[in-house]
Short mmCIF file of C-alpha atoms in Angstrom, two decimals:
data_model
loop_
_atom_site.label_atom_id
_atom_site.label_comp_id
_atom_site.label_asym_id
_atom_site.label_seq_id
_atom_site.Cartn_x
_atom_site.Cartn_y
_atom_site.Cartn_z
CA MET A 341 72.08 31.99 -16.24
CA THR A 342 69.58 30.52 -18.78
CA ARG A 343 66.96 29.96 -15.83
CA LEU A 344 67.36 33.50 -14.80
CA LEU A 345 66.79 34.78 -18.70
CA LEU A 346 63.81 32.44 -18.76
CA PHE A 347 62.35 33.84 -15.46
CA VAL A 348 62.76 37.40 -16.57
CA VAL A 349 61.28 36.68 -19.98
CA ILE A 350 58.35 35.19 -18.38
CA CYS A 351 57.75 37.86 -15.86
CA VAL A 352 57.91 40.54 -18.69
CA PHE A 353 55.49 38.48 -20.71
CA PHE A 354 53.01 38.29 -17.75
CA ALA A 355 53.39 42.00 -16.87
CA SER A 356 52.72 43.04 -20.41
CA CYS A 357 49.49 40.85 -20.39
CA ARG A 358 48.00 42.69 -17.55
CA GLU A 359 45.26 45.01 -17.66
CA SER A 360 45.50 48.74 -16.54
CA LEU A 361 43.16 49.94 -14.22
CA GLU A 362 41.78 52.37 -16.86
CA GLU A 363 41.08 49.64 -19.43
CA ARG A 364 39.50 47.43 -16.55
CA ALA A 365 37.14 50.45 -15.73
CA ALA A 366 36.19 50.66 -19.34
CA ARG A 367 35.67 46.97 -19.83
CA GLU A 368 33.56 46.58 -16.67
CA THR A 369 31.30 49.78 -17.34
CA LYS A 370 30.81 48.47 -20.93
CA ALA A 371 29.80 44.91 -19.59
CA ARG A 372 27.43 46.49 -17.12
CA THR A 373 25.66 48.74 -19.66
CA GLU A 374 25.25 45.86 -21.88
CA THR A 375 24.19 43.56 -18.95
CA TYR A 376 21.85 45.72 -17.05
CA CYS A 377 20.78 48.90 -19.05
CA PRO A 378 18.20 50.26 -19.10
CA LEU A 379 17.64 49.61 -15.52
CA LYS A 380 14.79 51.06 -13.61
CA LYS A 381 16.11 52.29 -10.39
CA ASP A 382 12.81 53.39 -8.85
CA GLU A 383 9.39 54.57 -9.99
CA PHE A 384 10.89 57.71 -11.85
CA THR A 385 14.46 57.02 -12.36
CA THR A 386 16.17 54.92 -15.25
CA LEU A 387 19.80 54.16 -15.60
CA ASP A 388 20.20 54.28 -19.39
CA SER A 389 23.92 53.67 -19.73
CA MET A 390 27.39 54.15 -18.17
CA THR A 391 30.67 55.07 -19.91
CA PHE A 392 34.14 55.74 -18.60
CA ASP A 393 36.47 58.38 -20.00
CA LYS A 394 40.01 57.05 -19.77
CA VAL A 395 41.64 60.45 -20.14
CA SER A 396 39.88 62.17 -17.37
CA HIS A 397 39.34 58.90 -15.31
CA THR A 398 35.77 59.76 -14.95
CA PHE A 399 32.72 57.24 -14.90
CA ASN A 400 29.51 58.81 -16.62
CA TYR A 401 26.16 57.71 -15.59
CA TYR A 402 23.27 58.64 -17.68
CA TYR A 403 19.77 58.68 -16.36
CA THR A 404 16.16 59.44 -17.47
CA LEU A 405 13.60 61.08 -15.17
CA SER A 406 10.11 60.50 -15.78
CA SER A 407 6.70 61.39 -14.34
CA THR A 408 6.72 63.98 -11.59
CA ALA A 409 10.51 63.92 -11.45
CA ASP A 410 10.67 65.20 -14.98
CA ARG A 411 10.95 68.84 -14.15
CA GLN A 412 13.77 71.49 -13.24
CA PHE A 413 15.16 71.15 -9.66
CA SER A 414 15.27 73.79 -7.33
CA ASP A 415 18.55 74.67 -5.58
CA GLN A 416 17.55 72.79 -2.58
CA GLU A 417 16.52 69.55 -4.46
CA LYS A 418 20.00 69.74 -6.29
CA ALA A 419 21.90 69.91 -2.98
CA THR A 420 19.79 67.13 -1.49
CA TYR A 421 20.33 64.89 -4.67
CA ARG A 422 24.01 65.58 -4.40
CA GLN A 423 24.27 64.48 -0.86
CA GLY A 424 22.15 61.41 -1.63
CA LEU A 425 24.77 60.50 -4.53
CA LEU A 426 27.72 61.39 -2.30
CA LYS A 427 26.50 59.00 0.50
CA GLU A 428 25.70 56.09 -2.24
CA LEU A 429 29.27 56.59 -3.73
CA ILE A 430 31.15 56.55 -0.07
CA ASP A 431 29.05 53.50 0.92
CA ASN A 432 29.67 51.59 -2.18
CA THR A 433 32.45 49.37 -1.68
CA LYS A 434 32.63 47.79 -5.29
CA GLU A 435 34.06 51.08 -6.04
CA THR A 436 36.94 51.04 -3.74
CA ILE A 437 39.89 50.48 -6.07
CA TYR A 438 38.53 53.43 -8.27
CA LYS A 439 38.05 55.78 -5.36
CA GLU A 440 41.64 55.00 -4.11
CA ALA A 441 42.86 55.85 -7.73
CA GLU A 442 40.85 59.23 -7.18
CA TYR A 443 38.50 58.68 -10.22
CA SER A 444 35.61 61.00 -10.65
CA TYR A 445 31.84 60.23 -10.99
CA HIS A 446 29.77 62.20 -13.30
CA TYR A 447 25.85 61.83 -13.10
CA ILE A 448 23.69 63.20 -15.92
CA TYR A 449 19.88 63.28 -15.31
CA ARG A 450 17.83 64.01 -18.66
CA SER A 451 14.22 64.58 -19.02
CA HIS A 452 12.11 61.67 -20.44
CA SER A 453 9.56 64.13 -22.08
CA ARG A 454 12.43 66.53 -23.52
CA LYS A 455 15.18 64.23 -24.52
CA ASP A 456 17.76 66.94 -24.90
CA THR A 457 17.06 68.74 -21.71
CA ILE A 458 19.38 67.98 -18.79
CA LEU A 459 17.49 68.41 -15.49
CA TYR A 460 20.67 67.88 -13.18
CA GLU A 461 24.14 67.17 -13.52
CA VAL A 462 26.90 66.71 -10.87
CA ILE A 463 30.49 65.71 -10.70
CA LEU A 464 31.94 64.15 -7.65
CA THR A 465 35.65 63.83 -7.27
CA SER A 466 38.00 62.44 -4.83
CA GLU A 467 37.90 65.81 -2.90
CA ASP A 468 33.98 65.08 -2.35
CA TYR A 469 34.35 61.41 -1.07
#
């Protein structure tokens, strides 16, 4: 009886120490931002930071566009960008656990020359991928 009780107490202890998926997402996102950002993705695009919203289960990616990309997008360009982001997300195996949990991905592209101007913004949900 004592062994059974000890076993139950140990199981409860280890279960309570376990990190939730939301906590893991927030921790990993913060660590990636601190380690890699700002990250120059290409000649025109810089990933400034990443955050995770535990309430909405949404990853937020904040980019800055510069040079010739620092302009308003046409509807066709927005559709092309969206398709590229979606393909990148679908192909990204590192996000599998979050995609299986139906998390969302929010991409915000700001102007380098006009800091408060959002040039493009899209949210991809589990219905998309």
